[in-house]
Amino acid sequence: MKPQTLAIFIIGIISISVSIYLGFTYEKSTFMKSCKIEMAKQFANSKLKANIQDVEWTCETMYINNGKLN
C-alpha cells in the first residue's frame, strides 16, 4: 500500500471516529440538559429538596437506561 493511500485511509478512519464520538456527545448533552430542566420543574412544584449531584446522577442513570429510571 502506498504511503499516500495509507495516510488517506487513516485520516478517513479518524474522521469517521470523530464524527461518531461528537454525535454521541451531542445526544447525551442534549438529553442531560432537558432532563435537568424537567427535574428542576418537578422539584420546584414539590416540597422535596434535591442537590445538583442527585439530579445529575438521576439524569445519568436515565440516559444509560434509555430514558427509564430503573
CSV table of C-alpha atoms in Angstrom, one decimal:
chain,number,residue,atom,x,y,z
A,1,MET,CA,0.0,0.0,0.0
A,2,LYS,CA,1.4,3.4,-0.9
A,3,PRO,CA,2.1,5.9,1.9
A,4,GLN,CA,-0.4,8.3,0.4
A,5,THR,CA,-3.1,5.8,0.3
A,6,LEU,CA,-2.4,4.7,3.8
A,7,ALA,CA,-2.5,8.3,5.0
A,8,ILE,CA,-5.8,8.9,3.3
A,9,PHE,CA,-7.2,5.7,4.8
A,10,ILE,CA,-6.0,6.7,8.3
A,11,ILE,CA,-7.5,10.2,8.0
A,12,GLY,CA,-10.8,8.7,6.8
A,13,ILE,CA,-11.0,6.4,9.8
A,14,ILE,CA,-10.1,9.2,12.2
A,15,SER,CA,-12.8,11.5,10.6
A,16,ILE,CA,-15.5,8.8,11.0
A,17,SER,CA,-14.5,8.1,14.6
A,18,VAL,CA,-14.6,11.8,15.5
A,19,SER,CA,-18.0,12.2,13.8
A,20,ILE,CA,-19.5,9.3,15.7
A,21,TYR,CA,-18.0,10.5,19.0
A,22,LEU,CA,-19.3,14.0,18.5
A,23,GLY,CA,-22.7,12.6,17.6
A,24,PHE,CA,-23.0,10.6,20.8
A,25,THR,CA,-21.6,13.6,22.9
A,26,TYR,CA,-24.2,15.9,21.4
A,27,GLU,CA,-27.0,13.5,22.0
A,28,LYS,CA,-26.0,13.0,25.6
A,29,SER,CA,-25.6,16.7,26.4
A,30,THR,CA,-29.0,17.5,24.8
A,31,PHE,CA,-30.6,14.7,26.9
A,32,MET,CA,-28.9,15.8,30.1
A,33,LYS,CA,-29.8,19.5,29.6
A,34,SER,CA,-33.5,18.7,29.0
A,35,CYS,CA,-33.5,16.2,31.9
A,36,LYS,CA,-32.1,18.7,34.3
A,37,ILE,CA,-34.7,21.3,33.3
A,38,GLU,CA,-37.6,18.8,33.8
A,39,MET,CA,-36.2,17.6,37.1
A,40,ALA,CA,-35.9,21.3,38.3
A,41,LYS,CA,-39.6,21.8,37.3
A,42,GLN,CA,-40.6,18.8,39.3
A,43,PHE,CA,-38.7,19.7,42.4
A,44,ALA,CA,-39.9,23.3,42.2
A,45,ASN,CA,-43.5,22.1,42.3
A,46,SER,CA,-42.9,19.7,45.3
A,47,LYS,CA,-41.8,20.1,48.8
A,48,LEU,CA,-38.8,17.8,48.3
A,49,LYS,CA,-35.3,19.3,48.1
A,50,ALA,CA,-32.5,17.8,45.9
A,51,ASN,CA,-28.9,18.8,45.4
A,52,ILE,CA,-27.3,19.0,42.0
A,53,GLN,CA,-25.4,15.7,42.4
A,54,ASP,CA,-28.7,13.9,42.9
A,55,VAL,CA,-30.2,15.4,39.8
A,56,GLU,CA,-27.1,14.7,37.7
A,57,TRP,CA,-27.0,11.1,39.0
A,58,THR,CA,-30.7,10.6,38.2
A,59,CYS,CA,-30.3,12.1,34.7
A,60,GLU,CA,-27.2,10.0,34.0
A,61,THR,CA,-29.0,6.8,35.1
A,62,MET,CA,-31.9,7.7,32.9
A,63,TYR,CA,-29.6,8.3,29.9
A,64,ILE,CA,-27.9,4.9,30.4
A,65,ASN,CA,-31.3,3.2,30.7
A,66,ASN,CA,-32.8,4.8,27.6
A,67,GLY,CA,-34.9,7.3,29.5
A,68,LYS,CA,-36.0,5.0,32.3
A,69,LEU,CA,-35.1,5.4,35.8
A,70,ASN,CA,-34.8,1.7,36.7
